Amino acid sequence: MNRVFEMKKKLMDILACPVCKHHPLELNVTKEDAKEVLEGTIRCEKCNVDYPIEEGIPNMLPPESRGQ
Amino acid sequence: MPASFDRIADRYDETRALDESVLQRIAEELERELTTSSRILETGVGTGRIAAPLQRCGFDIVGLDISRKMLSRAIEKDVSTVLLADITALPFMDDSFDHVLSVHVTHLIGDWIAALQEMSRVASNRFVAVVSDREGCDVRAMGRVYEDRCAEMGFEVAHPGIEEQDIADVAAPFRTVHVADVEDGMSSAEAIERYRSRTYSDQWNVPDDVHEYAVDGLLELFEHGSDLKRREQISMMVWHVEDIRKGLLELRR
């Protein structure tokens, strides 16, 4: 198991959808380096919503709060 | 949504400076209070000024904020796990953390009851706040003048939420520990400039004409004044999460 997966898995173990609190969420990685997932999404299947990971930071703001 | 600190991220650490020794004292007090193997959520982690030394002490910290720029600063300080999230809609399962840490956050949250509900939902053991008392210092006195001038123009300068120390009205903390007394100073010109450039979050909604009138008042009173003393008494307050849950239930009745 590489370090990226270990670190994110620890967070994925506790992450829930901020809106419906569904768990588990699904991690999709599109870009990573040796330390961190840089780009990707964290998906709530129940709400059908993707929460983006940008520049290594997951954006778990409820969809209606993004961009404010 | 609470106000984002994106606008102040580049200046935050220099305008809310706590020197390394004070940050270390805070970390040491937390180390005394909490076991270092425990998992902590810091809400409003900001630039990581508290989380970074705690992480160096061995705490397992997850930090959240609504400001991406502030989180980028935290990453620069090697805070390992940060995310954008709303304190009133936390993206965690119940009891995900042992403790929640809140440092100068709840005054920014209009729906502070929802924030307390969420924080006490995701933690199982303790709610810890680091609080500051700045009453009686010269810089705070300047703030009062600014607020009074705004009031003259019919605008009340106020934060939307409650200070962490006022959570004591919801539930009594089981421990309050004095951490440090900070005393330093700054020139009148620097203090005025901080107000002029809207450094403090309670200024961000002040209309331009009211703000200008208030800053004129500061210039009249302080422009040629001597250096100002800044005093800050820093304490740590600790609650059982269960007591906050019960206190919130009482509030609803």
mmCIF file of N, CA, C and O in Angstrom, chain B residues 161-249:
data_model
loop_
_atom_site.group_PDB
_atom_site.id
_atom_site.type_symbol
_atom_site.label_atom_id
_atom_site.label_comp_id
_atom_site.label_asym_id
_atom_site.label_seq_id
_atom_site.Cartn_x
_atom_site.Cartn_y
_atom_site.Cartn_z
ATOM 1 N N GLY B 161 -21.714 35.605 15.395
ATOM 2 C CA GLY B 161 -21.858 34.475 16.313
ATOM 3 C C GLY B 161 -21.507 34.822 17.742
ATOM 4 O O GLY B 161 -21.657 35.972 18.163
ATOM 5 N N ILE B 162 -21.046 33.833 18.508
ATOM 6 C CA ILE B 162 -20.638 34.077 19.896
ATOM 7 C C ILE B 162 -19.173 33.678 20.083
ATOM 8 O O ILE B 162 -18.658 32.797 19.393
ATOM 9 N N GLU B 163 -18.505 34.372 21.005
ATOM 10 C CA GLU B 163 -17.125 34.019 21.324
ATOM 11 C C GLU B 163 -17.103 32.639 21.980
ATOM 12 O O GLU B 163 -18.049 32.264 22.685
ATOM 13 N N GLU B 164 -16.000 31.936 21.803
ATOM 14 C CA GLU B 164 -15.883 30.598 22.401
ATOM 15 C C GLU B 164 -16.122 30.642 23.918
ATOM 16 O O GLU B 164 -16.744 29.743 24.483
ATOM 17 N N GLN B 165 -15.638 31.709 24.592
ATOM 18 C CA GLN B 165 -15.818 31.734 26.057
ATOM 19 C C GLN B 165 -17.298 31.797 26.442
ATOM 20 O O GLN B 165 -17.673 31.368 27.539
ATOM 21 N N ASP B 166 -18.138 32.315 25.529
ATOM 22 C CA ASP B 166 -19.568 32.418 25.837
ATOM 23 C C ASP B 166 -20.308 31.087 25.651
ATOM 24 O O ASP B 166 -21.497 30.991 25.966
ATOM 25 N N ILE B 167 -19.604 30.085 25.128
ATOM 26 C CA ILE B 167 -20.207 28.742 25.085
ATOM 27 C C ILE B 167 -20.461 28.267 26.521
ATOM 28 O O ILE B 167 -21.281 27.380 26.763
ATOM 29 N N ALA B 168 -19.780 28.913 27.482
ATOM 30 C CA ALA B 168 -20.024 28.602 28.904
ATOM 31 C C ALA B 168 -21.482 28.847 29.279
ATOM 32 O O ALA B 168 -21.971 28.283 30.264
ATOM 33 N N ASP B 169 -22.193 29.687 28.502
ATOM 34 C CA ASP B 169 -23.621 29.906 28.766
ATOM 35 C C ASP B 169 -24.470 28.722 28.294
ATOM 36 O O ASP B 169 -25.625 28.581 28.693
ATOM 37 N N VAL B 170 -23.908 27.902 27.395
ATOM 38 C CA VAL B 170 -24.615 26.708 26.908
ATOM 39 C C VAL B 170 -24.323 25.527 27.830
ATOM 40 O O VAL B 170 -25.209 24.766 28.196
ATOM 41 N N ALA B 171 -23.053 25.403 28.203
ATOM 42 C CA ALA B 171 -22.631 24.333 29.115
ATOM 43 C C ALA B 171 -21.385 24.811 29.848
ATOM 44 O O ALA B 171 -20.569 25.539 29.271
ATOM 45 N N ALA B 172 -21.259 24.410 31.095
ATOM 46 C CA ALA B 172 -20.099 24.844 31.883
ATOM 47 C C ALA B 172 -18.866 24.034 31.481
ATOM 48 O O ALA B 172 -18.943 22.805 31.390
ATOM 49 N N PRO B 173 -17.743 24.712 31.226
ATOM 50 C CA PRO B 173 -16.502 23.954 30.974
ATOM 51 C C PRO B 173 -16.064 23.273 32.264
ATOM 52 O O PRO B 173 -16.330 23.789 33.351
ATOM 53 N N PHE B 174 -15.413 22.129 32.138
ATOM 54 C CA PHE B 174 -14.960 21.488 33.379
ATOM 55 C C PHE B 174 -13.562 21.941 33.758
ATOM 56 O O PHE B 174 -13.089 21.676 34.854
ATOM 57 N N ARG B 175 -12.904 22.662 32.844
ATOM 58 C CA ARG B 175 -11.584 23.188 33.189
ATOM 59 C C ARG B 175 -11.288 24.455 32.387
ATOM 60 O O ARG B 175 -11.591 24.538 31.198
ATOM 61 N N THR B 176 -10.733 25.443 33.064
ATOM 62 C CA THR B 176 -10.225 26.636 32.390
ATOM 63 C C THR B 176 -8.799 26.854 32.890
ATOM 64 O O THR B 176 -8.566 26.907 34.097
ATOM 65 N N VAL B 177 -7.879 26.921 31.952
ATOM 66 C CA VAL B 177 -6.465 27.005 32.315
ATOM 67 C C VAL B 177 -5.862 28.273 31.715
ATOM 68 O O VAL B 177 -6.026 28.535 30.514
ATOM 69 N N HIS B 178 -5.192 29.048 32.549
ATOM 70 C CA HIS B 178 -4.481 30.217 32.032
ATOM 71 C C HIS B 178 -3.241 29.729 31.288
ATOM 72 O O HIS B 178 -2.461 28.941 31.809
ATOM 73 N N VAL B 179 -3.060 30.197 30.058
ATOM 74 C CA VAL B 179 -1.938 29.715 29.230
ATOM 75 C C VAL B 179 -0.803 30.727 29.167
ATOM 76 O O VAL B 179 0.362 30.393 29.375
ATOM 77 N N ALA B 180 -1.141 31.971 28.868
ATOM 78 C CA ALA B 180 -0.058 32.961 28.701
ATOM 79 C C ALA B 180 -0.626 34.370 28.731
ATOM 80 O O ALA B 180 -1.796 34.595 28.417
ATOM 81 N N ASP B 181 0.229 35.296 29.143
ATOM 82 C CA ASP B 181 -0.079 36.721 28.986
ATOM 83 C C ASP B 181 0.860 37.271 27.922
ATOM 84 O O ASP B 181 2.073 37.113 28.027
ATOM 85 N N VAL B 182 0.271 37.859 26.923
ATOM 86 C CA VAL B 182 1.083 38.435 25.856
ATOM 87 C C VAL B 182 1.044 39.938 26.007
ATOM 88 O O VAL B 182 -0.034 40.522 26.176
ATOM 89 N N GLU B 183 2.180 40.567 25.968
ATOM 90 C CA GLU B 183 2.202 42.027 26.034
ATOM 91 C C GLU B 183 3.225 42.530 25.036
ATOM 92 O O GLU B 183 4.401 42.162 25.102
ATOM 93 N N ASP B 184 2.758 43.286 24.090
ATOM 94 C CA ASP B 184 3.681 43.917 23.147
ATOM 95 C C ASP B 184 3.059 45.239 22.721
ATOM 96 O O ASP B 184 2.114 45.712 23.358
ATOM 97 N N GLY B 185 3.572 45.825 21.690
ATOM 98 C CA GLY B 185 3.040 47.127 21.300
ATOM 99 C C GLY B 185 3.167 47.352 19.812
ATOM 100 O O GLY B 185 3.778 46.565 19.096
ATOM 101 N N MET B 186 2.538 48.410 19.378
ATOM 102 C CA MET B 186 2.688 48.817 17.973
ATOM 103 C C MET B 186 2.470 50.324 17.921
ATOM 104 O O MET B 186 1.890 50.920 18.847
ATOM 105 N N SER B 187 2.953 50.920 16.847
ATOM 106 C CA SER B 187 2.788 52.371 16.720
ATOM 107 C C SER B 187 1.320 52.684 16.436
ATOM 108 O O SER B 187 0.576 51.839 15.917
ATOM 109 N N SER B 188 0.931 53.916 16.790
ATOM 110 C CA SER B 188 -0.442 54.340 16.477
ATOM 111 C C SER B 188 -0.700 54.240 14.986
ATOM 112 O O SER B 188 -1.778 53.814 14.557
ATOM 113 N N ALA B 189 0.319 54.620 14.199
ATOM 114 C CA ALA B 189 0.152 54.616 12.733
ATOM 115 C C ALA B 189 -0.147 53.194 12.241
ATOM 116 O O ALA B 189 -1.022 52.991 11.382
ATOM 117 N N GLU B 190 0.557 52.214 12.784
ATOM 118 C CA GLU B 190 0.341 50.833 12.348
ATOM 119 C C GLU B 190 -1.055 50.352 12.752
ATOM 120 O O GLU B 190 -1.752 49.693 11.968
ATOM 121 N N ALA B 191 -1.454 50.698 13.977
ATOM 122 C CA ALA B 191 -2.782 50.277 14.441
ATOM 123 C C ALA B 191 -3.879 50.917 13.584
ATOM 124 O O ALA B 191 -4.860 50.255 13.220
ATOM 125 N N ILE B 192 -3.708 52.209 13.267
ATOM 126 C CA ILE B 192 -4.702 52.882 12.413
ATOM 127 C C ILE B 192 -4.743 52.212 11.034
ATOM 128 O O ILE B 192 -5.818 51.979 10.476
ATOM 129 N N GLU B 193 -3.569 51.887 10.507
ATOM 130 C CA GLU B 193 -3.509 51.274 9.176
ATOM 131 C C GLU B 193 -4.253 49.933 9.159
ATOM 132 O O GLU B 193 -4.914 49.590 8.188
ATOM 133 N N ARG B 194 -4.152 49.199 10.269
ATOM 134 C CA ARG B 194 -4.878 47.920 10.331
ATOM 135 C C ARG B 194 -6.385 48.150 10.228
ATOM 136 O O ARG B 194 -7.086 47.409 9.549
ATOM 137 N N TYR B 195 -6.857 49.182 10.921
ATOM 138 C CA TYR B 195 -8.292 49.484 10.822
ATOM 139 C C TYR B 195 -8.635 50.024 9.440
ATOM 140 O O TYR B 195 -9.643 49.656 8.839
ATOM 141 N N ARG B 196 -7.771 50.926 8.920
ATOM 142 C CA ARG B 196 -8.061 51.517 7.605
ATOM 143 C C ARG B 196 -8.177 50.427 6.537
ATOM 144 O O ARG B 196 -9.042 50.482 5.661
ATOM 145 N N SER B 197 -7.316 49.406 6.617
ATOM 146 C CA SER B 197 -7.306 48.365 5.587
ATOM 147 C C SER B 197 -8.251 47.203 5.924
ATOM 148 O O SER B 197 -8.180 46.149 5.312
ATOM 149 N N ARG B 198 -9.143 47.428 6.892
ATOM 150 C CA ARG B 198 -10.182 46.431 7.242
ATOM 151 C C ARG B 198 -9.564 45.065 7.537
ATOM 152 O O ARG B 198 -9.968 44.048 6.978
ATOM 153 N N THR B 199 -8.605 45.064 8.439
ATOM 154 C CA THR B 199 -7.914 43.828 8.800
ATOM 155 C C THR B 199 -8.824 42.869 9.556
ATOM 156 O O THR B 199 -8.703 41.651 9.432
ATOM 157 N N TYR B 200 -9.734 43.425 10.338
ATOM 158 C CA TYR B 200 -10.513 42.589 11.264
ATOM 159 C C TYR B 200 -11.874 42.233 10.670
ATOM 160 O O TYR B 200 -12.536 43.069 10.042
ATOM 161 N N SER B 201 -12.283 40.993 10.894
ATOM 162 C CA SER B 201 -13.445 40.457 10.177
ATOM 163 C C SER B 201 -14.735 41.205 10.498
ATOM 164 O O SER B 201 -15.640 41.257 9.661
ATOM 165 N N ASP B 202 -14.846 41.813 11.703
ATOM 166 C CA ASP B 202 -16.093 42.525 11.998
ATOM 167 C C ASP B 202 -16.187 43.850 11.232
ATOM 168 O O ASP B 202 -17.212 44.524 11.273
ATOM 169 N N GLN B 203 -15.125 44.208 10.504
ATOM 170 C CA GLN B 203 -15.162 45.440 9.692
ATOM 171 C C GLN B 203 -15.629 45.174 8.260
ATOM 172 O O GLN B 203 -15.906 46.132 7.532
ATOM 173 N N TRP B 204 -15.660 43.903 7.857
ATOM 174 C CA TRP B 204 -15.822 43.621 6.436
ATOM 175 C C TRP B 204 -17.182 44.026 5.885
ATOM 176 O O TRP B 204 -17.312 44.259 4.684
ATOM 177 N N ASN B 205 -18.178 44.112 6.748
ATOM 178 C CA ASN B 205 -19.504 44.511 6.263
ATOM 179 C C ASN B 205 -19.812 45.991 6.510
ATOM 180 O O ASN B 205 -20.922 46.440 6.235
ATOM 181 N N VAL B 206 -18.839 46.725 7.044
ATOM 182 C CA VAL B 206 -19.091 48.144 7.328
ATOM 183 C C VAL B 206 -19.146 48.908 5.994
ATOM 184 O O VAL B 206 -18.206 48.820 5.196
ATOM 185 N N PRO B 207 -20.238 49.651 5.741
ATOM 186 C CA PRO B 207 -20.327 50.404 4.486
ATOM 187 C C PRO B 207 -19.166 51.391 4.362
ATOM 188 O O PRO B 207 -18.663 51.909 5.363
ATOM 189 N N ASP B 208 -18.751 51.672 3.131
ATOM 190 C CA ASP B 208 -17.564 52.508 2.884
ATOM 191 C C ASP B 208 -17.642 53.864 3.581
ATOM 192 O O ASP B 208 -16.661 54.318 4.177
ATOM 193 N N ASP B 209 -18.811 54.537 3.485
ATOM 194 C CA ASP B 209 -18.895 55.885 4.065
ATOM 195 C C ASP B 209 -18.783 55.828 5.598
ATOM 196 O O ASP B 209 -18.141 56.694 6.213
ATOM 197 N N VAL B 210 -19.361 54.792 6.196
ATOM 198 C CA VAL B 210 -19.274 54.628 7.655
ATOM 199 C C VAL B 210 -17.828 54.328 8.044
ATOM 200 O O VAL B 210 -17.279 54.897 9.003
ATOM 201 N N HIS B 211 -17.200 53.465 7.272
ATOM 202 C CA HIS B 211 -15.805 53.087 7.536
ATOM 203 C C HIS B 211 -14.894 54.327 7.470
ATOM 204 O O HIS B 211 -14.053 54.537 8.351
ATOM 205 N N GLU B 212 -15.092 55.133 6.451
ATOM 206 C CA GLU B 212 -14.247 56.334 6.293
ATOM 207 C C GLU B 212 -14.446 57.289 7.471
ATOM 208 O O GLU B 212 -13.482 57.876 7.979
ATOM 209 N N TYR B 213 -15.693 57.453 7.901
ATOM 210 C CA TYR B 213 -15.978 58.319 9.051
ATOM 211 C C TYR B 213 -15.294 57.779 10.311
ATOM 212 O O TYR B 213 -14.707 58.542 11.091
ATOM 213 N N ALA B 214 -15.336 56.468 10.475
ATOM 214 C CA ALA B 214 -14.722 55.860 11.659
ATOM 215 C C ALA B 214 -13.204 56.007 11.630
ATOM 216 O O ALA B 214 -12.578 56.329 12.651
ATOM 217 N N VAL B 215 -12.606 55.810 10.451
ATOM 218 C CA VAL B 215 -11.143 55.939 10.338
ATOM 219 C C VAL B 215 -10.728 57.400 10.564
ATOM 220 O O VAL B 215 -9.702 57.669 11.209
ATOM 221 N N ASP B 216 -11.530 58.351 10.072
ATOM 222 C CA ASP B 216 -11.244 59.774 10.342
ATOM 223 C C ASP B 216 -11.185 60.010 11.851
ATOM 224 O O ASP B 216 -10.336 60.774 12.339
ATOM 225 N N GLY B 217 -12.088 59.364 12.575
ATOM 226 C CA GLY B 217 -12.108 59.493 14.039
ATOM 227 C C GLY B 217 -10.824 58.963 14.665
ATOM 228 O O GLY B 217 -10.276 59.562 15.602
ATOM 229 N N LEU B 218 -10.334 57.845 14.139
ATOM 230 C CA LEU B 218 -9.082 57.280 14.653
ATOM 231 C C LEU B 218 -7.914 58.229 14.381
ATOM 232 O O LEU B 218 -7.045 58.436 15.232
ATOM 233 N N LEU B 219 -7.917 58.821 13.175
ATOM 234 C CA LEU B 219 -6.827 59.746 12.821
ATOM 235 C C LEU B 219 -6.835 60.962 13.747
ATOM 236 O O LEU B 219 -5.784 61.405 14.212
ATOM 237 N N GLU B 220 -8.050 61.491 14.009
ATOM 238 C CA GLU B 220 -8.153 62.666 14.886
ATOM 239 C C GLU B 220 -7.589 62.376 16.273
ATOM 240 O O GLU B 220 -6.884 63.187 16.862
ATOM 241 N N LEU B 221 -7.911 61.206 16.782
ATOM 242 C CA LEU B 221 -7.542 60.886 18.166
ATOM 243 C C LEU B 221 -6.139 60.300 18.323
ATOM 244 O O LEU B 221 -5.481 60.506 19.338
ATOM 245 N N PHE B 222 -5.707 59.538 17.323
ATOM 246 C CA PHE B 222 -4.496 58.732 17.540
ATOM 247 C C PHE B 222 -3.343 59.035 16.587
ATOM 248 O O PHE B 222 -2.243 58.521 16.787
ATOM 249 N N GLU B 223 -3.572 59.871 15.541
ATOM 250 C CA GLU B 223 -2.549 59.994 14.495
ATOM 251 C C GLU B 223 -1.187 60.400 15.058
ATOM 252 O O GLU B 223 -0.147 59.922 14.617
ATOM 253 N N HIS B 224 -1.205 61.315 16.022
ATOM 254 C CA HIS B 224 0.081 61.775 16.566
ATOM 255 C C HIS B 224 0.316 61.198 17.970
ATOM 256 O O HIS B 224 1.098 61.733 18.747
ATOM 257 N N GLY B 225 -0.376 60.103 18.237
ATOM 258 C CA GLY B 225 -0.276 59.515 19.575
ATOM 259 C C GLY B 225 0.981 58.674 19.753
ATOM 260 O O GLY B 225 1.720 58.407 18.796
ATOM 261 N N SER B 226 1.191 58.274 20.982
ATOM 262 C CA SER B 226 2.359 57.436 21.268
ATOM 263 C C SER B 226 2.038 55.985 20.917
ATOM 264 O O SER B 226 0.912 55.662 20.511
ATOM 265 N N ASP B 227 3.010 55.141 21.111
ATOM 266 C CA ASP B 227 2.811 53.720 20.803
ATOM 267 C C ASP B 227 1.697 53.128 21.665
ATOM 268 O O ASP B 227 1.471 53.567 22.795
ATOM 269 N N LEU B 228 1.025 52.139 21.116
ATOM 270 C CA LEU B 228 -0.086 51.509 21.828
ATOM 271 C C LEU B 228 0.372 50.180 22.417
ATOM 272 O O LEU B 228 1.119 49.432 21.775
ATOM 273 N N LYS B 229 -0.104 49.908 23.615
ATOM 274 C CA LYS B 229 0.197 48.609 24.220
ATOM 275 C C LYS B 229 -0.879 47.613 23.829
ATOM 276 O O LYS B 229 -2.060 47.949 23.779
ATOM 277 N N ARG B 230 -0.433 46.401 23.533
ATOM 278 C CA ARG B 230 -1.391 45.334 23.235
ATOM 279 C C ARG B 230 -1.228 44.270 24.321
ATOM 280 O O ARG B 230 -0.125 43.789 24.568
ATOM 281 N N ARG B 231 -2.329 44.000 24.996
ATOM 282 C CA ARG B 231 -2.290 42.955 26.036
ATOM 283 C C ARG B 231 -3.309 41.892 25.689
ATOM 284 O O ARG B 231 -4.422 42.216 25.282
ATOM 285 N N GLU B 232 -2.918 40.675 25.836
ATOM 286 C CA GLU B 232 -3.826 39.577 25.518
ATOM 287 C C GLU B 232 -3.620 38.473 26.556
ATOM 288 O O GLU B 232 -2.487 38.031 26.771
ATOM 289 N N GLN B 233 -4.701 38.121 27.206
ATOM 290 C CA GLN B 233 -4.631 37.026 28.179
ATOM 291 C C GLN B 233 -5.212 35.787 27.502
ATOM 292 O O GLN B 233 -6.379 35.798 27.095
ATOM 293 N N ILE B 234 -4.388 34.766 27.375
ATOM 294 C CA ILE B 234 -4.809 33.587 26.621
ATOM 295 C C ILE B 234 -5.099 32.433 27.586
ATOM 296 O O ILE B 234 -4.292 32.127 28.462
ATOM 297 N N SER B 235 -6.265 31.845 27.412
ATOM 298 C CA SER B 235 -6.666 30.725 28.269
ATOM 299 C C SER B 235 -7.171 29.573 27.414
ATOM 300 O O SER B 235 -7.536 29.754 26.249
ATOM 301 N N MET B 236 -7.195 28.419 28.033
ATOM 302 C CA MET B 236 -7.763 27.248 27.367
ATOM 303 C C MET B 236 -8.980 26.793 28.172
ATOM 304 O O MET B 236 -8.921 26.699 29.399
ATOM 305 N N MET B 237 -10.098 26.577 27.489
ATOM 306 C CA MET B 237 -11.310 26.098 28.148
ATOM 307 C C MET B 237 -11.634 24.705 27.603
ATOM 308 O O MET B 237 -11.520 24.466 26.401
ATOM 309 N N VAL B 238 -12.028 23.812 28.506
ATOM 310 C CA VAL B 238 -12.269 22.424 28.092
ATOM 311 C C VAL B 238 -13.656 21.977 28.559
ATOM 312 O O VAL B 238 -13.999 22.148 29.735
ATOM 313 N N TRP B 239 -14.416 21.455 27.625
ATOM 314 C CA TRP B 239 -15.754 20.944 27.929
ATOM 315 C C TRP B 239 -15.796 19.438 27.634
ATOM 316 O O TRP B 239 -15.089 18.959 26.735
ATOM 317 N N HIS B 240 -16.650 18.727 28.348
ATOM 318 C CA HIS B 240 -17.038 17.391 27.903
ATOM 319 C C HIS B 240 -18.024 17.591 26.750
ATOM 320 O O HIS B 240 -18.987 18.360 26.879
ATOM 321 N N VAL B 241 -17.788 16.910 25.649
ATOM 322 C CA VAL B 241 -18.687 17.033 24.496
ATOM 323 C C VAL B 241 -20.124 16.722 24.906
ATOM 324 O O VAL B 241 -21.079 17.393 24.480
ATOM 325 N N GLU B 242 -20.258 15.734 25.781
ATOM 326 C CA GLU B 242 -21.594 15.328 26.220
ATOM 327 C C GLU B 242 -22.332 16.491 26.893
ATOM 328 O O GLU B 242 -23.548 16.660 26.729
ATOM 329 N N ASP B 243 -21.594 17.317 27.649
ATOM 330 C CA ASP B 243 -22.229 18.460 28.323
ATOM 331 C C ASP B 243 -22.735 19.479 27.304
ATOM 332 O O ASP B 243 -23.783 20.106 27.509
ATOM 333 N N ILE B 244 -21.980 19.663 26.225
ATOM 334 C CA ILE B 244 -22.437 20.596 25.187
ATOM 335 C C ILE B 244 -23.686 20.042 24.493
ATOM 336 O O ILE B 244 -24.638 20.774 24.232
ATOM 337 N N ARG B 245 -23.680 18.742 24.236
ATOM 338 C CA ARG B 245 -24.882 18.130 23.628
ATOM 339 C C ARG B 245 -26.105 18.367 24.520
ATOM 340 O O ARG B 245 -27.174 18.756 24.038
ATOM 341 N N LYS B 246 -25.919 18.149 25.830
ATOM 342 C CA LYS B 246 -27.044 18.350 26.760
ATOM 343 C C LYS B 246 -27.451 19.816 26.808
ATOM 344 O O LYS B 246 -28.648 20.140 26.841
ATOM 345 N N GLY B 247 -26.472 20.708 26.824
ATOM 346 C CA GLY B 247 -26.755 22.145 26.862
ATOM 347 C C GLY B 247 -27.547 22.602 25.641
ATOM 348 O O GLY B 247 -28.454 23.431 25.749
ATOM 349 N N LEU B 248 -27.209 22.046 24.487
ATOM 350 C CA LEU B 248 -27.934 22.403 23.263
ATOM 351 C C LEU B 248 -29.376 21.904 23.320
ATOM 352 O O LEU B 248 -30.304 22.583 22.860
ATOM 353 N N LEU B 249 -29.560 20.716 23.898
ATOM 354 C CA LEU B 249 -30.933 20.202 24.056
ATOM 355 C C LEU B 249 -31.748 21.124 24.954
ATOM 356 O O LEU B 249 -32.914 21.419 24.681
#
